[in-house]
Each structure stands twice: as structure tokens, then as C-alpha cells.
Amino acid sequence: MLRKRIALAATAASLAIYSFASAATIVDFKPLPVSPTMPEFQFNRALGGGIPVFRAAAGATGNGDGTLPVPNQVAGGLDAETPFIIPGIPGSAINFAAGTTEFFDSTLQFPAGLAANAPAIAAGGAFIQQLSPGTFNLFSTDPPGPQLPTLLLSGNISTASFVIGAFNAGAAFNATGVNYTGGVIFNALVAAGGTVNGNSLSFSMVDVAPPFGIAGDGFLANFTANGTGLFNVNVIPEPASLTLVALAAGALFFRRR
């Protein structure tokens, strides 16, 4: 019987450690409504004085209609969902059963853009383009009246790159060393005991125009793209996980006794 209890305690400890250390998504965004003719992202030399710069485009910029019923909203703007309950933000909806909050007509910005900092690499039909560090902001919709948009999440990016599949089969933006620095989602993350440094984000890009290629200066050629994305965090400890840790620790103490 004692061995069985110890085995159960060890299993609980393993589950606790796994749950505590696993990554999670704190923002999942997509365009709403979808508009293939209004891209969410752009990579353009005109934005950086000859050096191509990656930035958000019109499809990722809210137009102030987030407080309207969803069928009445028009592009652009993003539908951003977070696994935290955050009340009181105009243009948002809380799902208490799922424990999530959805923000309509939100805006994603890269204030200074992410500039290409090395020639693109071509390998087996795929392209890799390294990008410089930068910052980002995610805002709620601009509500009617004097109230300003709410900062949902801000942060800085240490390293980033595009990875474009062979023959334009797919494209992904990946960033690591992402440090979250502010916003109501940041506050909820801190309150939950999550990590704010050393995280990651990723975008999936489609409807690329024109098709990807390397320009004469060695960087990827200009393009626009539609996309969806995830802001991730390395650790969000859950109460159940902490309980398992306590139970496992107690069982180990009992075994030593």
C-alpha cells in the first residue's frame, strides 16, 4: 500500500512538473472579417530608406468598429483572444465557461519595424531572412467618445526571421527572446505567475503577393501577406499544478520519515 502511494505521488510530481514547465499561448489572433485584399503584414524597402522592413499593414489596424456587432464590422482589425478573463475593455467579450476574453478590431503595431539585417539565404527552394530586434504593441479597438484604445500587450523582440517553404508552400515568421513589458494581458500574466521574459511569437502568412524571391540587393523582395499569429509564454503555473507539487513533496517527506 505504501509503495502504491509513493508511485502515485511520483506520478503526480511528474505531471506537475510537466504542466508547470510547458509553454502556452497568451494571445491567438486572426483577421476579422477576413479580407484577402487587405494584408496584415508588409515587407518593403520604402519603409526603411532602402533596407526592407517588416511591419504590420492595414489588415492588422483597427478602424474603431470593435464595439459594433461582429456582422457589422469591416476589415481591418484583428480578433485577438487571450486565456485570461479581463473585464471592462470596450469591444471585448468574455467567455466565462472557457475562461477567455476576445478583443475585436484590435491593432498590432511594430513601431520601428523589424529591418532585414543580413542577406536572405536560399536552400533547397526555401528562403530564410533574418531580421533585426524590435518592439510591438497590441491595442484594443478605439471606442466611440474620448476614451482611448487600451494597451493589451507590448514587448520587445531579440531575434526574428522569416522561413519560407519551398516553392512558396508556406511562410512563417518566428521570433525568440520575446520579453513582454506592459498591457492588461501582461498584468494578467504576471498575476498568474507566468514568465514575462524569454518567450516567443509566430505568424503564419498566406496570400503572399508577389511570390517570394530574392531581390538584387540580396534581401527578400518586397511582399505583402495575410496572416494569423500566436504570442506564447514559457510558463503559466496553474493552481492544480501547484497542488500536485505540494502533494508530491508531502509524499516524499512521508517516505523519508
Coordinates of C-alpha atoms in Angstrom, one line a residue:
M1 CA 0.0 0.0 0.0
L2 CA 2.8 2.4 0.9
R3 CA 4.6 1.6 -2.4
K4 CA 1.4 2.3 -4.3
R5 CA 1.0 5.7 -2.5
I6 CA 4.6 6.6 -3.4
A7 CA 4.1 5.6 -7.0
L8 CA 1.0 7.8 -7.2
A9 CA 2.9 10.7 -5.6
A10 CA 5.8 10.3 -8.1
T11 CA 3.2 10.3 -11.0
A12 CA 1.6 13.4 -9.6
A13 CA 5.0 15.1 -9.3
S14 CA 5.8 14.3 -12.9
L15 CA 2.5 15.7 -14.1
A16 CA 3.0 18.8 -12.0
I17 CA 6.5 19.5 -13.4
Y18 CA 5.3 18.9 -17.0
S19 CA 2.3 21.2 -16.6
F20 CA 4.4 23.9 -14.8
A21 CA 7.1 23.9 -17.5
S22 CA 5.1 23.6 -20.6
A23 CA 4.6 26.6 -23.0
A24 CA 1.2 28.2 -23.5
T25 CA -0.4 30.7 -25.8
I26 CA -1.5 34.0 -24.3
V27 CA -2.7 35.7 -27.5
D28 CA -4.2 34.0 -30.6
F29 CA -5.0 36.5 -33.3
K30 CA -6.6 36.4 -36.7
P31 CA -8.1 39.0 -39.1
L32 CA -11.9 39.6 -38.6
P33 CA -13.5 39.8 -41.0
V34 CA -11.1 38.1 -43.4
S35 CA -10.1 40.2 -46.4
P36 CA -7.5 38.8 -48.8
T37 CA -7.2 42.2 -50.4
M38 CA -6.2 44.0 -47.2
P39 CA -3.0 42.3 -46.0
E40 CA -2.0 42.1 -42.3
F41 CA 1.8 42.3 -43.0
Q42 CA 4.2 44.0 -45.3
F43 CA 8.0 43.8 -46.1
N44 CA 9.0 46.9 -48.0
R45 CA 12.1 48.9 -48.8
A46 CA 10.3 52.2 -48.9
L47 CA 9.6 51.9 -45.2
G48 CA 13.3 51.7 -44.3
G49 CA 15.2 54.0 -46.6
G50 CA 16.3 51.3 -48.9
I51 CA 16.6 48.5 -46.3
P52 CA 13.5 46.3 -46.3
V53 CA 11.5 46.5 -43.1
F54 CA 8.8 44.2 -41.8
R55 CA 5.7 45.9 -40.3
A56 CA 2.0 45.4 -39.8
A57 CA -0.3 46.6 -42.6
A58 CA -3.8 47.9 -42.9
G59 CA -5.4 44.5 -42.2
A60 CA -3.9 44.5 -38.7
T61 CA -5.0 48.0 -38.0
G62 CA -8.4 48.5 -36.3
N63 CA -10.8 51.0 -37.6
G64 CA -12.8 51.7 -34.5
D65 CA -15.8 49.4 -35.1
G66 CA -15.0 46.8 -32.4
T67 CA -17.9 47.8 -30.3
L68 CA -20.4 47.0 -33.1
P69 CA -21.9 43.6 -33.5
V70 CA -19.5 41.3 -35.3
P71 CA -21.6 41.0 -38.5
N72 CA -21.5 44.8 -38.8
Q73 CA -17.7 45.1 -38.5
V74 CA -15.5 45.5 -41.6
A75 CA -11.8 45.0 -42.3
G76 CA -9.2 45.8 -41.0
G77 CA -8.6 44.9 -37.4
L78 CA -7.7 41.7 -35.6
D79 CA -9.7 39.3 -33.4
A80 CA -7.3 38.7 -30.5
E81 CA -8.2 36.1 -27.8
T82 CA -6.4 35.5 -24.5
P83 CA -6.8 32.7 -21.9
F84 CA -7.5 35.3 -19.1
I85 CA -10.7 37.0 -18.0
I86 CA -10.1 40.7 -18.4
P87 CA -13.3 42.8 -17.8
G88 CA -14.1 46.4 -18.7
I89 CA -12.5 46.8 -22.2
P90 CA -14.8 48.2 -24.9
G91 CA -15.0 45.9 -27.9
S92 CA -14.4 42.7 -25.9
A93 CA -16.4 39.6 -25.0
I94 CA -15.7 37.3 -22.0
N95 CA -16.4 33.6 -22.2
F96 CA -16.6 32.7 -18.6
A97 CA -17.1 29.0 -19.3
A98 CA -13.8 28.8 -21.3
G99 CA -12.1 31.4 -19.1
T100 CA -11.1 33.6 -22.1
T101 CA -11.5 37.2 -23.3
E102 CA -11.9 38.1 -27.0
F103 CA -10.9 41.5 -28.3
F104 CA -12.5 42.7 -31.6
D105 CA -10.9 45.2 -34.0
S106 CA -7.6 45.2 -32.2
T107 CA -4.4 46.7 -33.7
L108 CA -1.0 45.2 -34.0
Q109 CA 2.0 47.6 -34.4
F110 CA 5.8 47.2 -34.8
P111 CA 6.6 50.9 -34.2
A112 CA 10.0 51.0 -35.7
G113 CA 9.6 47.9 -37.8
L114 CA 12.0 44.9 -38.0
A115 CA 14.7 45.6 -40.6
A116 CA 16.5 42.9 -42.6
N117 CA 20.0 42.7 -41.2
A118 CA 21.6 40.0 -43.4
P119 CA 21.2 38.8 -47.0
A120 CA 18.5 36.1 -47.5
I121 CA 19.6 32.5 -47.6
A122 CA 18.2 30.2 -50.3
A123 CA 18.4 26.5 -49.6
G124 CA 16.5 23.8 -51.5
G125 CA 13.9 26.1 -52.8
A126 CA 13.3 27.7 -49.4
F127 CA 14.3 31.1 -48.2
I128 CA 15.4 32.4 -44.7
Q129 CA 15.5 36.1 -44.0
Q130 CA 17.0 37.3 -40.7
L131 CA 15.5 40.4 -39.1
S132 CA 16.7 43.0 -36.5
P133 CA 15.4 43.3 -33.0
G134 CA 12.3 45.4 -32.4
T135 CA 9.2 46.2 -30.4
F136 CA 5.5 45.5 -30.7
N137 CA 2.2 46.9 -29.3
L138 CA -1.2 45.3 -29.4
F139 CA -4.2 47.7 -28.7
S140 CA -7.9 47.2 -28.3
T141 CA -10.4 48.9 -30.6
D142 CA -10.7 52.7 -30.4
P143 CA -14.1 53.1 -28.7
P144 CA -16.5 56.0 -29.5
G145 CA -16.0 59.1 -27.4
P146 CA -13.0 60.4 -25.6
Q147 CA -11.8 57.0 -24.3
L148 CA -8.5 55.9 -26.0
P149 CA -7.7 52.3 -27.0
T150 CA -6.4 50.1 -24.2
L151 CA -2.9 48.6 -24.4
L152 CA -3.4 44.9 -24.4
L153 CA 0.2 43.7 -24.7
S154 CA 3.6 45.2 -25.5
G155 CA 7.1 43.8 -25.7
N156 CA 10.4 43.6 -27.4
I157 CA 11.9 41.0 -29.7
S158 CA 15.5 39.9 -29.6
T159 CA 15.8 37.8 -32.8
A160 CA 13.4 37.1 -35.6
S161 CA 13.3 35.6 -39.1
F162 CA 11.1 34.5 -42.0
V163 CA 11.2 30.9 -43.1
I164 CA 9.5 30.5 -46.5
G165 CA 8.7 27.0 -47.6
A166 CA 9.9 25.5 -50.9
F167 CA 8.0 26.8 -53.9
N168 CA 6.0 29.2 -51.7
A169 CA 4.4 26.2 -50.0
G170 CA 4.1 28.2 -46.8
A171 CA 5.7 31.1 -44.8
A172 CA 6.3 31.6 -41.1
F173 CA 7.6 34.5 -39.0
N174 CA 9.3 33.3 -35.9
A175 CA 10.7 35.3 -33.0
T176 CA 12.5 34.3 -29.8
G177 CA 13.8 36.2 -26.9
V178 CA 10.4 37.9 -26.6
N179 CA 10.0 40.0 -23.4
Y180 CA 6.6 41.2 -22.5
T181 CA 6.6 44.7 -20.9
G182 CA 3.1 46.0 -20.5
G183 CA -0.7 45.9 -21.1
V184 CA -3.7 44.4 -19.4
I185 CA -2.7 40.9 -20.7
F186 CA 0.8 41.4 -19.3
N187 CA -0.8 42.3 -16.0
A188 CA -2.9 39.1 -16.1
L189 CA 0.1 37.0 -17.0
V190 CA 2.1 38.4 -14.1
A191 CA -0.8 37.9 -11.7
A192 CA -1.0 34.2 -12.8
G193 CA 2.8 33.8 -12.1
G194 CA 3.7 33.5 -15.8
T195 CA 7.1 34.3 -17.2
V196 CA 7.4 37.7 -19.0
N197 CA 11.0 37.2 -20.4
G198 CA 12.4 34.7 -22.9
N199 CA 9.2 33.9 -24.7
S200 CA 8.3 33.6 -28.3
L201 CA 5.8 34.5 -31.0
S202 CA 5.0 33.2 -34.5
F203 CA 2.9 34.2 -37.5
S204 CA 1.7 32.1 -40.4
M205 CA 1.5 34.0 -43.7
V206 CA -0.7 33.3 -46.7
D207 CA -1.9 35.2 -49.9
V208 CA 1.6 36.4 -50.5
A209 CA 1.9 38.9 -53.3
P210 CA 4.1 38.9 -55.3
P211 CA 5.6 35.4 -54.8
F212 CA 8.7 35.3 -52.6
G213 CA 12.0 35.9 -54.2
I214 CA 15.5 37.4 -53.5
A215 CA 16.0 40.9 -54.9
G216 CA 19.2 42.3 -56.4
D217 CA 20.4 43.6 -53.0
G218 CA 20.4 40.1 -51.6
F219 CA 17.4 40.6 -49.3
L220 CA 13.9 39.1 -49.8
A221 CA 11.9 41.1 -52.4
N222 CA 9.0 43.3 -51.3
F223 CA 5.8 41.5 -50.4
T224 CA 2.5 41.8 -48.6
A225 CA 0.7 38.9 -46.8
N226 CA -2.3 37.9 -44.8
G227 CA -1.7 36.1 -41.6
T228 CA -2.6 34.8 -38.2
G229 CA -0.4 34.6 -35.1
L230 CA 0.4 33.4 -31.6
F231 CA 2.1 35.1 -28.7
N232 CA 3.5 32.4 -26.4
V233 CA 4.8 32.2 -22.9
N234 CA 7.1 29.6 -21.4
V235 CA 5.4 29.1 -18.0
I236 CA 2.0 29.7 -16.6
P237 CA 1.7 27.8 -13.3
E238 CA -1.8 26.6 -12.6
P239 CA -3.3 26.1 -9.1
A240 CA -3.8 22.5 -9.8
S241 CA -0.2 22.1 -10.7
L242 CA 0.9 23.8 -7.5
T243 CA -1.4 21.5 -5.6
L244 CA 0.2 18.5 -7.2
V245 CA 3.7 19.8 -6.4
A246 CA 2.6 20.2 -2.7
L247 CA 1.1 16.7 -2.6
A248 CA 4.2 15.1 -4.2
A249 CA 6.5 16.9 -1.8
G250 CA 4.4 15.8 1.1
A251 CA 4.6 12.2 -0.1
L252 CA 8.3 12.3 -0.5
F253 CA 8.6 13.7 3.0
F254 CA 6.4 10.9 4.3
R255 CA 8.7 8.4 2.6
R256 CA 11.8 9.8 4.2
R257 CA 10.1 9.6 7.6

